[in-house]
CSV table of C-alpha atoms and ligand atoms in Angstrom, one decimal:
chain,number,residue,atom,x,y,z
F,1,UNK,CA,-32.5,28.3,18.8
F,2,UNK,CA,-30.8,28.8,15.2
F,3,UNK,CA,-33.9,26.8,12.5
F,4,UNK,CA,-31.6,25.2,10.0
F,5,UNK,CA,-32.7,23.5,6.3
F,6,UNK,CA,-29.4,21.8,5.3
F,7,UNK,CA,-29.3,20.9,1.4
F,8,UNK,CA,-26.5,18.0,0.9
F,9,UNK,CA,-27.0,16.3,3.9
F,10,UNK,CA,-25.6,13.0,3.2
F,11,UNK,CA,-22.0,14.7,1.3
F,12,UNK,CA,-19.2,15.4,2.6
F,13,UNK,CA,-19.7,18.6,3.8
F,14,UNK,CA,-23.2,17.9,4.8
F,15,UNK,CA,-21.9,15.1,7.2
F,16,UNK,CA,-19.5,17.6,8.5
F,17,UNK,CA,-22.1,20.3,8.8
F,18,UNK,CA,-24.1,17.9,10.9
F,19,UNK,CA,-21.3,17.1,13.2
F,20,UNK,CA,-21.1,20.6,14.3
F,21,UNK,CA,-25.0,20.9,15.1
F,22,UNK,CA,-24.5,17.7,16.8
F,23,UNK,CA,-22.2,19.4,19.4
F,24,UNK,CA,-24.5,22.5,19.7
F,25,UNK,CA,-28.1,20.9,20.4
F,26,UNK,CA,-28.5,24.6,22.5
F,27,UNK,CA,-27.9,26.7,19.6
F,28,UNK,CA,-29.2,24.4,16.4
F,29,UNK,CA,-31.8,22.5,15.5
F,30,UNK,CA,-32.4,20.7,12.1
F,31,UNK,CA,-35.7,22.2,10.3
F,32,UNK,CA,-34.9,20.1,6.6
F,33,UNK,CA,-32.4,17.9,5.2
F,34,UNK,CA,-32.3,17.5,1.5
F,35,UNK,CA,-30.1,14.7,-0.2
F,36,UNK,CA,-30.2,13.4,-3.7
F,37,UNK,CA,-30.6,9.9,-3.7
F,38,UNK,CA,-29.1,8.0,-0.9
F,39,UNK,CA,-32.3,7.5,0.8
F,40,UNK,CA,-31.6,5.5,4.1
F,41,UNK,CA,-28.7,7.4,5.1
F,42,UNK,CA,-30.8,10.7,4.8
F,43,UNK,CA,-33.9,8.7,7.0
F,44,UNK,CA,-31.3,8.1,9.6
F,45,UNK,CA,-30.2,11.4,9.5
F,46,UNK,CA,-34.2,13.0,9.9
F,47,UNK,CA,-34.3,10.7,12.8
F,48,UNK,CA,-31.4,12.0,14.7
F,49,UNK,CA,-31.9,14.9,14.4
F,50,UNK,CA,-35.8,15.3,14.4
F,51,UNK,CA,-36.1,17.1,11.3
F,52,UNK,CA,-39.4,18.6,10.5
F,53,UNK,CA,-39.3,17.8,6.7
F,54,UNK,CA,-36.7,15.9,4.4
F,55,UNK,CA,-36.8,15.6,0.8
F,56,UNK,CA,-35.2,13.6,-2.0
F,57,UNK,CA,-33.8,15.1,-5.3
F,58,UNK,CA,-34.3,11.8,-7.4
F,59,UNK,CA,-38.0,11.3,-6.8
F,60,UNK,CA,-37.8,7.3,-7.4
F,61,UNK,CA,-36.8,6.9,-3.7
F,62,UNK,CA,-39.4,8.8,-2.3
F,63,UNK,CA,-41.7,5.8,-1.9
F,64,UNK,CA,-38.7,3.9,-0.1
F,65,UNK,CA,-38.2,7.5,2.2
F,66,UNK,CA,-41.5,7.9,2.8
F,67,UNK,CA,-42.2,4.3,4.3
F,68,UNK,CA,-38.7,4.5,6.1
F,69,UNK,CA,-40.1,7.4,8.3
F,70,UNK,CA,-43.9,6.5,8.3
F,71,UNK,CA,-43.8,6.1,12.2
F,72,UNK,CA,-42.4,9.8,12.6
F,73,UNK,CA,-43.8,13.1,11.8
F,74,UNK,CA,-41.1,14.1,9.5
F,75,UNK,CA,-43.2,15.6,6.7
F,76,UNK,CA,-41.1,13.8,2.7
F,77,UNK,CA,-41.0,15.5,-0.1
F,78,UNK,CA,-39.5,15.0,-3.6
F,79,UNK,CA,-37.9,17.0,-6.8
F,80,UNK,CA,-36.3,19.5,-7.4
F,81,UNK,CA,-39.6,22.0,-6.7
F,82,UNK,CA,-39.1,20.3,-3.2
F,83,UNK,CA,-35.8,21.2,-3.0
F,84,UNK,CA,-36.5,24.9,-3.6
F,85,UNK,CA,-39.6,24.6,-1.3
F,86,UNK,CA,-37.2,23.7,1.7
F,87,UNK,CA,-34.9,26.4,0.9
F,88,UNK,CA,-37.7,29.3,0.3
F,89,UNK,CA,-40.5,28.6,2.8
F,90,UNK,CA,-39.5,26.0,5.1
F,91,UNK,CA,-39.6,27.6,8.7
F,92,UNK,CA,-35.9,27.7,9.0
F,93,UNK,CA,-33.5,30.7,9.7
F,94,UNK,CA,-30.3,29.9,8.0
F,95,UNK,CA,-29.8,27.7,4.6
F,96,UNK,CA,-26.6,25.4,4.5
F,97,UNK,CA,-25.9,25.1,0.9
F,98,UNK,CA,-23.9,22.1,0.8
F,99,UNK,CA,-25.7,20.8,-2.7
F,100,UNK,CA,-23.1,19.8,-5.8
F,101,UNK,CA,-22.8,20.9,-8.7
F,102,UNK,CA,-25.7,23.7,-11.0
F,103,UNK,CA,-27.9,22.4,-8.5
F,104,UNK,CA,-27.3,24.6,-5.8
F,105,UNK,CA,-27.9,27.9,-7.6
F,106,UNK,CA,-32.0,28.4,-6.9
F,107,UNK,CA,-32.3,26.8,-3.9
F,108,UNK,CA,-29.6,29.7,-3.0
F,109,UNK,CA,-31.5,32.6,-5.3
F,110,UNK,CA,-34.6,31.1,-3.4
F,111,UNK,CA,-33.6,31.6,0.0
F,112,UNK,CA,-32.6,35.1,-0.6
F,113,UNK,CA,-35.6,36.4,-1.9
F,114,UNK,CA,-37.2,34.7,1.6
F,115,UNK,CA,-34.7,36.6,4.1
F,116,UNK,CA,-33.0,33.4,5.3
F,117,UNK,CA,-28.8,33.6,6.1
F,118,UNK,CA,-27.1,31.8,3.7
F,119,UNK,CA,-23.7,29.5,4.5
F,120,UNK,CA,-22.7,28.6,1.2
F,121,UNK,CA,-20.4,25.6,0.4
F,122,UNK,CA,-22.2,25.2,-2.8
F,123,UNK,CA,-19.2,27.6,-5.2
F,124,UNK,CA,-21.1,27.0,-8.0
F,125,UNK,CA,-23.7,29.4,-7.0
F,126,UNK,CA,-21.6,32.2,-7.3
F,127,UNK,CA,-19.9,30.9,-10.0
F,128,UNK,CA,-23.1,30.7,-12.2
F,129,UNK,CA,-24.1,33.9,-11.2
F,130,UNK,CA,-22.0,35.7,-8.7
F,131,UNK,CA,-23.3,39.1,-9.9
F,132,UNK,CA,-27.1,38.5,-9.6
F,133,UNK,CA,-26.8,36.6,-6.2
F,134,UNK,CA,-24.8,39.3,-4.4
F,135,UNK,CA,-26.7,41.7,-5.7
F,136,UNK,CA,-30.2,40.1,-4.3
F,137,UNK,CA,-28.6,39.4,-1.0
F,138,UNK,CA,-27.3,42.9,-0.7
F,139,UNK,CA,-31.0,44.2,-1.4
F,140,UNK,CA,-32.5,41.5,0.5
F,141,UNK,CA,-30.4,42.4,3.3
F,142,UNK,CA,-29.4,38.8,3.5
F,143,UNK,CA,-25.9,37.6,4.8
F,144,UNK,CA,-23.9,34.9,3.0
F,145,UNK,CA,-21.1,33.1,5.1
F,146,UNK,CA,-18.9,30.9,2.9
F,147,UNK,CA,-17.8,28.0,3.8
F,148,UNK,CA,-15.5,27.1,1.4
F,149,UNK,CA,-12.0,27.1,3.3
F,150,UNK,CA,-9.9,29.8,0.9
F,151,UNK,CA,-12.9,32.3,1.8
F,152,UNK,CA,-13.5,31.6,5.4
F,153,UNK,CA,-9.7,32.3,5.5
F,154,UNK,CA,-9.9,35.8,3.7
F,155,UNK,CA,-13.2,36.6,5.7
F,156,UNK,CA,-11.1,35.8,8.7
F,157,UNK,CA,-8.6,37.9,7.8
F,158,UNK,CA,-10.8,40.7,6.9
F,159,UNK,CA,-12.3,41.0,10.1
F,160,UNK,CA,-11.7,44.5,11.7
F,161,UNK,CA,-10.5,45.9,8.4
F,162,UNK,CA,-11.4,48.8,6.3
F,163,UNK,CA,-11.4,48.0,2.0
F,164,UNK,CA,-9.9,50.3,0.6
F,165,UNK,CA,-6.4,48.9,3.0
F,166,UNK,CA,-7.1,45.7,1.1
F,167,UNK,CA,-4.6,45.4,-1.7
F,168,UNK,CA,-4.7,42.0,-3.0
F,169,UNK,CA,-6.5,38.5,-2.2
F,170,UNK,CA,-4.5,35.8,-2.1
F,171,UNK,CA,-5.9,32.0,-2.1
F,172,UNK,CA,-4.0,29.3,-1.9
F,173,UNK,CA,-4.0,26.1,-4.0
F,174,UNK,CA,-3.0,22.7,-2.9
F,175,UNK,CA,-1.9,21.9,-6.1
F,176,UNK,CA,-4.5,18.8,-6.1
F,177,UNK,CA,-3.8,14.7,-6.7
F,178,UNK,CA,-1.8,15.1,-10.0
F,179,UNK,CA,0.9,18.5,-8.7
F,180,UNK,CA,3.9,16.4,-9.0
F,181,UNK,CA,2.9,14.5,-12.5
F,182,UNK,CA,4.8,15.8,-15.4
F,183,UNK,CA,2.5,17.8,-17.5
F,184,UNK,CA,3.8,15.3,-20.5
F,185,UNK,CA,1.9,12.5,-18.7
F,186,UNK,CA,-1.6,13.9,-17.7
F,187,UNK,CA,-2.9,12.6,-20.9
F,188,UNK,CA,-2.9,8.8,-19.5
F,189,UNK,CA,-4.1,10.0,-15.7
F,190,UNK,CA,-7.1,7.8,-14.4
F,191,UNK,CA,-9.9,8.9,-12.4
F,192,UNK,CA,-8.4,6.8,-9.7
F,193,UNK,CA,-5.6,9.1,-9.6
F,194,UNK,CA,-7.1,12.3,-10.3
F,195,UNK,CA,-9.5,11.5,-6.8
F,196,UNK,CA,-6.1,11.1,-4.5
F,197,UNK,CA,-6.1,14.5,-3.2
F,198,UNK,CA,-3.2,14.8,-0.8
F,199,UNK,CA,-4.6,16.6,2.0
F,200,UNK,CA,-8.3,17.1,1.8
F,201,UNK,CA,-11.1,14.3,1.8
F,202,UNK,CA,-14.2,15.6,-0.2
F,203,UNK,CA,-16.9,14.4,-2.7
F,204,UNK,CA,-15.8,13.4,-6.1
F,205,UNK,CA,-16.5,16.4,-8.5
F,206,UNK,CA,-15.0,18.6,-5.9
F,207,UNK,CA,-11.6,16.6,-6.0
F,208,UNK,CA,-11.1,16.4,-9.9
F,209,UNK,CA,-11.5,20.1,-9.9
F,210,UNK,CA,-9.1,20.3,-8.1
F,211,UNK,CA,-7.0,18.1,-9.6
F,212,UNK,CA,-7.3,20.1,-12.6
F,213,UNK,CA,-7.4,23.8,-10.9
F,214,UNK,CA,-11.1,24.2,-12.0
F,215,UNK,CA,-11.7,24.1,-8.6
F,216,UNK,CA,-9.3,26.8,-7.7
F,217,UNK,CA,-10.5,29.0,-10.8
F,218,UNK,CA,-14.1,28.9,-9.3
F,219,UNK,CA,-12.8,30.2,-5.9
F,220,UNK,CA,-11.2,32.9,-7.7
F,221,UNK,CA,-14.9,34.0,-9.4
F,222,UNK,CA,-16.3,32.7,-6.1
F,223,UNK,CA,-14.0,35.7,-4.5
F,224,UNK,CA,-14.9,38.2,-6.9
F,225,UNK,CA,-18.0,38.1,-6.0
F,226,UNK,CA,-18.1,37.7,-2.2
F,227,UNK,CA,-15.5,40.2,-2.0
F,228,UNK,CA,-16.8,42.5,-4.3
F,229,UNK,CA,-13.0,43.1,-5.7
F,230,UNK,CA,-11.5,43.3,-9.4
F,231,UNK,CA,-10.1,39.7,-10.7
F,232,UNK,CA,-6.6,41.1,-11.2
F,233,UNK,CA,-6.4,41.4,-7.3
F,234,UNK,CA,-7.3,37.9,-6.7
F,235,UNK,CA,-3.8,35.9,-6.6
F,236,UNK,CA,-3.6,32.1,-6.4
F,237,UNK,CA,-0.4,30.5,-5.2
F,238,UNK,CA,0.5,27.1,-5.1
F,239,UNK,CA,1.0,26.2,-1.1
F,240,UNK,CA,1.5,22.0,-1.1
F,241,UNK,CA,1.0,21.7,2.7
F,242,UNK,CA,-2.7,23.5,3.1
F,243,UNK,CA,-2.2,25.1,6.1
F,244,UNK,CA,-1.9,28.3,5.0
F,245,UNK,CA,-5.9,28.9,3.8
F,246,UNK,CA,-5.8,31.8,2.2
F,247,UNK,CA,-4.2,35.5,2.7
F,248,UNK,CA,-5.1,39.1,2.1
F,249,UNK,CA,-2.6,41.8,1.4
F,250,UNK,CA,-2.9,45.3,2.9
F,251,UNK,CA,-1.5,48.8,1.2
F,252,UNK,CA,0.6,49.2,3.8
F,253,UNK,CA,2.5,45.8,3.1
F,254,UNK,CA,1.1,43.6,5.9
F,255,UNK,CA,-0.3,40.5,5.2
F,256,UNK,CA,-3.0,38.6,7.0
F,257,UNK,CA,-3.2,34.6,6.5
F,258,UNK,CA,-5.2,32.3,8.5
F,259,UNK,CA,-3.4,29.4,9.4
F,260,UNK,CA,-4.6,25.7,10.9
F,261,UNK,CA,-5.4,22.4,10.3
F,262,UNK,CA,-6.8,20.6,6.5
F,263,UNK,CA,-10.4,20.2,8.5
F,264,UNK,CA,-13.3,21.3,6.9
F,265,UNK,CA,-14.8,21.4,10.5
F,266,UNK,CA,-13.1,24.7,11.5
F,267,UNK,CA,-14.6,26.6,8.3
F,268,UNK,CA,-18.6,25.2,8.8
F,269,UNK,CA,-18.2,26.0,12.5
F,270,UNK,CA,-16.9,29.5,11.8
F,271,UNK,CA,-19.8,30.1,9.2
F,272,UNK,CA,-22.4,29.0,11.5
F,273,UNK,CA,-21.1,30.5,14.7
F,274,UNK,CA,-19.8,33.7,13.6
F,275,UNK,CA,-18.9,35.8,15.1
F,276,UNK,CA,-18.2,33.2,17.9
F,277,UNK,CA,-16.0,30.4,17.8
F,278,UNK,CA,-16.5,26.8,18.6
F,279,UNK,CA,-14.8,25.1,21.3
F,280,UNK,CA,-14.5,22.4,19.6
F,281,UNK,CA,-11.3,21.5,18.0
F,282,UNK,CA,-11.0,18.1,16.8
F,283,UNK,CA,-7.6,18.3,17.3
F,284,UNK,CA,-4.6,21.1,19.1
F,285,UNK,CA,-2.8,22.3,16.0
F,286,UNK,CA,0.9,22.8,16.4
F,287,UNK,CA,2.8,25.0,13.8
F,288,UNK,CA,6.0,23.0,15.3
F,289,UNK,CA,4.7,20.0,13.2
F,290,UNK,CA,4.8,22.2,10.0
F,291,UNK,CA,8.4,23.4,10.3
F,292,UNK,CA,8.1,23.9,6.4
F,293,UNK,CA,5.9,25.8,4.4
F,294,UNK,CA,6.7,26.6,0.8
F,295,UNK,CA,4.6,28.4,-1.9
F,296,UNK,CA,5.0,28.5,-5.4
F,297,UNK,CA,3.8,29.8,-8.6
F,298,UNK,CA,0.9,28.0,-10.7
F,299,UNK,CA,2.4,26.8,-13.8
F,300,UNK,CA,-0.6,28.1,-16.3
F,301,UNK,CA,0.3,25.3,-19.1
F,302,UNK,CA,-0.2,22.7,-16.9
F,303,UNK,CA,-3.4,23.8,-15.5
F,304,UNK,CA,-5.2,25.8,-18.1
F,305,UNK,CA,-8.4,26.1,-16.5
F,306,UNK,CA,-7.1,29.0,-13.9
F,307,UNK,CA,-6.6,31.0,-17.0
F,308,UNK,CA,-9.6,30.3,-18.7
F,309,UNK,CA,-11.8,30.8,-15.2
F,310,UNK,CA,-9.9,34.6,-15.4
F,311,UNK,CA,-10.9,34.5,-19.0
F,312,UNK,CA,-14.7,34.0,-18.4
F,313,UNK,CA,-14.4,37.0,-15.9
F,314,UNK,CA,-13.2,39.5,-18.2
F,315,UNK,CA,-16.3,38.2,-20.9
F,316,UNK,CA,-18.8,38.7,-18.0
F,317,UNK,CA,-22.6,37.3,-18.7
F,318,UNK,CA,-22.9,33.9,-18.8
F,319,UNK,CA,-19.3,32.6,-19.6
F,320,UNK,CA,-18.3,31.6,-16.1
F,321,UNK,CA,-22.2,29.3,-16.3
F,322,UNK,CA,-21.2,27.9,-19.5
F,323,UNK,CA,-17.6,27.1,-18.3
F,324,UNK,CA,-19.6,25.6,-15.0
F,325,UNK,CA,-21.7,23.2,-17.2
F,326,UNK,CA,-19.4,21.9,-19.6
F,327,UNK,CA,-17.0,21.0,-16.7
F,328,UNK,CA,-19.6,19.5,-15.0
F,329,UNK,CA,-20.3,16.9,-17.5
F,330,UNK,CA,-16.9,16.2,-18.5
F,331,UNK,CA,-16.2,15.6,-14.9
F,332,UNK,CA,-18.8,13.1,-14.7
F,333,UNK,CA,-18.3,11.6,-17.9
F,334,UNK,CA,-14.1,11.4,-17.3
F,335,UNK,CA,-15.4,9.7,-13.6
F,336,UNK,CA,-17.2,7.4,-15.8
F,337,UNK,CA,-14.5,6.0,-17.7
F,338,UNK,CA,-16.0,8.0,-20.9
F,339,UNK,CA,-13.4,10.6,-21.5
F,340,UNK,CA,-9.7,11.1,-20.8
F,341,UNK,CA,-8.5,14.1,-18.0
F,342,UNK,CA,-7.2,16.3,-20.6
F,343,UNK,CA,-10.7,16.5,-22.1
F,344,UNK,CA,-12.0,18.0,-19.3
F,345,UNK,CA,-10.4,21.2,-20.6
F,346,UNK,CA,-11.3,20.6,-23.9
F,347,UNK,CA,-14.4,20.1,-23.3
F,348,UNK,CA,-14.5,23.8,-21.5
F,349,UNK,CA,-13.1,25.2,-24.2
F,350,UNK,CA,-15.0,24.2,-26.7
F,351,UNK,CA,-18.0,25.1,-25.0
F,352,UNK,CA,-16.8,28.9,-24.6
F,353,UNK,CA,-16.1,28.8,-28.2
F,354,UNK,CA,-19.5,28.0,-29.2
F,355,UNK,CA,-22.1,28.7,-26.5
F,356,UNK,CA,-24.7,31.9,-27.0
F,357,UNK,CA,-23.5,34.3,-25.1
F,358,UNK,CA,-25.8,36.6,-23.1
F,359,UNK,CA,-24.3,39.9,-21.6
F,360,UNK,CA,-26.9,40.4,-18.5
F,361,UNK,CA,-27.9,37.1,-17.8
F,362,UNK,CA,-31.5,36.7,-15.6
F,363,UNK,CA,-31.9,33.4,-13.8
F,364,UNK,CA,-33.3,32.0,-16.9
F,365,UNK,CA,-31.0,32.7,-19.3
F,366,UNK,CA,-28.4,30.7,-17.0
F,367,UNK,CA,-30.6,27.9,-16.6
F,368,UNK,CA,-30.0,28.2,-20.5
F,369,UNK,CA,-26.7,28.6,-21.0
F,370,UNK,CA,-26.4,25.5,-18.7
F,371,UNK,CA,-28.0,23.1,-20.6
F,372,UNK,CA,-26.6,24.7,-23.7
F,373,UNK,CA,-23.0,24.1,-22.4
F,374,UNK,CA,-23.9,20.6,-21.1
F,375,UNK,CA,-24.9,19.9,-24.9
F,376,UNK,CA,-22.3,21.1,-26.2
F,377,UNK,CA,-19.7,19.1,-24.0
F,378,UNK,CA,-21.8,16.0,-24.7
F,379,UNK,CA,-21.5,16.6,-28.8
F,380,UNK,CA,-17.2,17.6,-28.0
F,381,UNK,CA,-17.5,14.5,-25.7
F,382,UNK,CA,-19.2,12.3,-28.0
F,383,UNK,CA,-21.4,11.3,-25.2
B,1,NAD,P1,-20.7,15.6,-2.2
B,1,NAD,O1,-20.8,15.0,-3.6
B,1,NAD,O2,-20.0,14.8,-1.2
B,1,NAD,O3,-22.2,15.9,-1.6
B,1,NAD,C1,-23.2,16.5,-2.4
B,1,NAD,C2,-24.5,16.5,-1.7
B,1,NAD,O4,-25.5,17.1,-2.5
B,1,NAD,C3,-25.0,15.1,-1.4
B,1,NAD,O5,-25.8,15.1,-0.2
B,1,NAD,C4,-26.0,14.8,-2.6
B,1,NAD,O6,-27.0,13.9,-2.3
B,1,NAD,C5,-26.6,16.2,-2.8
B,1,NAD,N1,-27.0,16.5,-4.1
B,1,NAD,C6,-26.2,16.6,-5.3
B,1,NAD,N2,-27.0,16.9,-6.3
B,1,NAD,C7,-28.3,17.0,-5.9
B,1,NAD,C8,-29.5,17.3,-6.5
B,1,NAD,N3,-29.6,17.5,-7.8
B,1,NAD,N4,-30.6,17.3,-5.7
B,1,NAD,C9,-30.5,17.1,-4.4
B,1,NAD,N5,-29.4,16.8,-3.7
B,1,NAD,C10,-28.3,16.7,-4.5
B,1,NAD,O7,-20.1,17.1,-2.4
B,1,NAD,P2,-19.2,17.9,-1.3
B,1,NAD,O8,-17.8,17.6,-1.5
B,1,NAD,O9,-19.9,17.8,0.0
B,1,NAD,O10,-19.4,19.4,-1.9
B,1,NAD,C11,-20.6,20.1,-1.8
B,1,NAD,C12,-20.3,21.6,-2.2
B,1,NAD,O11,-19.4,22.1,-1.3
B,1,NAD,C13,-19.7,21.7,-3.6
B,1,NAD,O12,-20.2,22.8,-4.2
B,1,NAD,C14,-18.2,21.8,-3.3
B,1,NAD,O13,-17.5,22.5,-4.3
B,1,NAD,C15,-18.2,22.6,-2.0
B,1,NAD,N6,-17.0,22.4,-1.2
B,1,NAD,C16,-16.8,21.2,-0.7
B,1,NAD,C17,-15.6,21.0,0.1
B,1,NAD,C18,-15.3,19.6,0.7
B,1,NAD,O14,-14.4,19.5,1.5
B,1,NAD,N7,-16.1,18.6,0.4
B,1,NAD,C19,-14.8,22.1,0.4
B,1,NAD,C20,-15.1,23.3,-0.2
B,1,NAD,C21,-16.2,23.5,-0.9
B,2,MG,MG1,-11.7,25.5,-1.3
């Protein structure tokens, strides 16, 4: 029996995650669930699944957590210092990473340095600092499994190869909620708009990135790193049907691409199961129901922030942290009604423009660089 601390329980991807350990009650069991604040859904959730400790990021709801599960002997906890708790020395084998957001990066760094697998959703953990993680985990001996569906894909297609065949990575991009918007009219785009993502259902900071390719320029980071492979090898093409998750080119011309349903299912299965499969298929795909799949390139003036993730790969150190944390709050400040979309950039920008900028970065000097950045997109903001 697999132990398993899941961090994010209550998102979208930690709903999902749960779903699958629901159909394997053989194989998993729940050890600790961590959400932020949405206290009675993660009560219900330590119920069902008998988890042996829960704990709540915001710490005002621990009260209303700890009364909700007086009668069981689910051990509550609260704060962040909980949160790395569950994901260091919790008796658990494997951490799901399915936090939001800066958040996720010690709880990950954590884990490592206590031996535990690691299936990350949480990008921003590599993002932040790709180069330090991998490194750990390498010396650690620890595996990390994404679960992120462009890196699943290349993983797939990967399998059974040898890297130095591997020519180029190529992840593919829905083109998010605003793809067919003329670039002249993003300046009046409403978060309403920005969160209609045509093809996948997620949480809300997840979707405006990639409604504004953030999102895809962190998979490109997050694939330098779990890859190991130069930037200039990572491609991004536009692919409006997602069904085609990613690809990966070979020297000798072939090309591998993993193909199937928009269903974040298939990739948390994988990750947790591999190398088995599920049998679990919510649904038969049939590639006679996509007769047509097109691809195109990314238009870089439209979507400026694939660039400038590329950008923050060639500076090294801290940029890609600083990037992280600026775009975090403009996110939540343009969800908020407080800032236009085209902000979000700006707010990016300027941050890279002004931030300190620290060559080799240790896990304190990103927890620096992210609250510079966050203060500097505030004062760009006028937050
Ligand atoms: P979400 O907003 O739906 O869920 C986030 C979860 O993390 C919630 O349970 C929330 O309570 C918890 N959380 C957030 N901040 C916290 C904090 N400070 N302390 C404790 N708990 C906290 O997000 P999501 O869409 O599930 O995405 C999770 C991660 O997975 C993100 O890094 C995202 O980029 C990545 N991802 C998501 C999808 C998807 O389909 N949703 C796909 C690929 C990758
Ligand atoms: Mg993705």
């Amino acid at each position: 029996m697999e132990r398993i601390a899941l961090l994010g329980s209550t998102g979208s991807i930690g709903v999902q995650t749960l779903d699958i350990i629901r159909n394997h009650p053989d194989r998993f069991s729940i050890s600790a669930l961590v959400a932020h604040s949405r206290w009675q859904q993660l009560a219900e959730q330590a119920r069902e699944f008998g988890a042996e400790c829960v704990a709540i990021g915001d710490e005002r709801h621990y009260d209303n957590l700890r009364k909700a599960l007086a009668d069981t002997h689910t051990e509550v906890l609260a704060g962040s210092d909980a949160i790395n708790h569950v994901a260091s020395s919790y008796r658990s084998d494997t951490l799901v990473n399915a936090l939001v957001g800066y958040a996720g990066l010690h709880p990950t760094a954590r884990a490592i340095e206590s031996g535990k697998r690691i299936a990350l959703a949480n990008k921003e953990t590599l993002v932040v600092g790709g180069d330090i993680i991998m490194a750990a985990a390498r010396r650690k001996g620890v595996e990390i499994v994404p679960i992120d569906s462009e890196h699943s894909a290349i993983m797939q297609c990967l399998e059974g190869e040898q890297r130095k065949s591997i020519r180029n990575l190529i992840l593919t991009c829905s083109g998010g909620a605003l793809r067919d918007i003329p670039k002249q009219c993003l300046d009046s785009v409403t978060p309403e708009l920005a969160l209609k993502h045509p093809q996948w259902s997620m949480g809300a900071k997840i979707t405006i990135d990639s409604a504004t390719l953030v999102n895809k320029g962190f998979e490109v980071i997050e694939a330098r790193w779990l890859f190991d492979i130069e930037p200039e090898r990572i491609k991004v093409v536009i692919h409006p049907q997602s069904i085609v998750h990613s690809m990966v080119e070979y020297t000798d011309g072939a090309v591998k691409a993993q193909l199937g349903t928009a269903d974040m299912h298939t990739p948390i299965s994988y990750a947790l199961l591999y190398p088995e499969r599920a049998a679990t298929a919510t649904e038969q795909f049939s590639i006679l129901d996509h007769p047509t799949l097109t691809f195109s390139a990314v238009d870089h003036d439209k979507y400026p922030a694939l660039g400038i993730a590329y950008e923050t790969l060639e500076r090294g150190g801290t940029a890609s942290c600083t990037m992280n944390g600026a775009n975090e709050v403009a996110v939540a400040a343009f969800l908020a009604h407080k800032c236009g979309y085209l902000d979000i950039v700006g707010a990016i920008r300027y941050a890279l423009d002004n931030a300190t900028f620290v060559a080799h970065p240790t896990l304190d000097d990103y927890d620096a660089a992210n609250s510079e950045a966050r203060s500097l997109a505030e004062r760009y903001l006028k937050l």
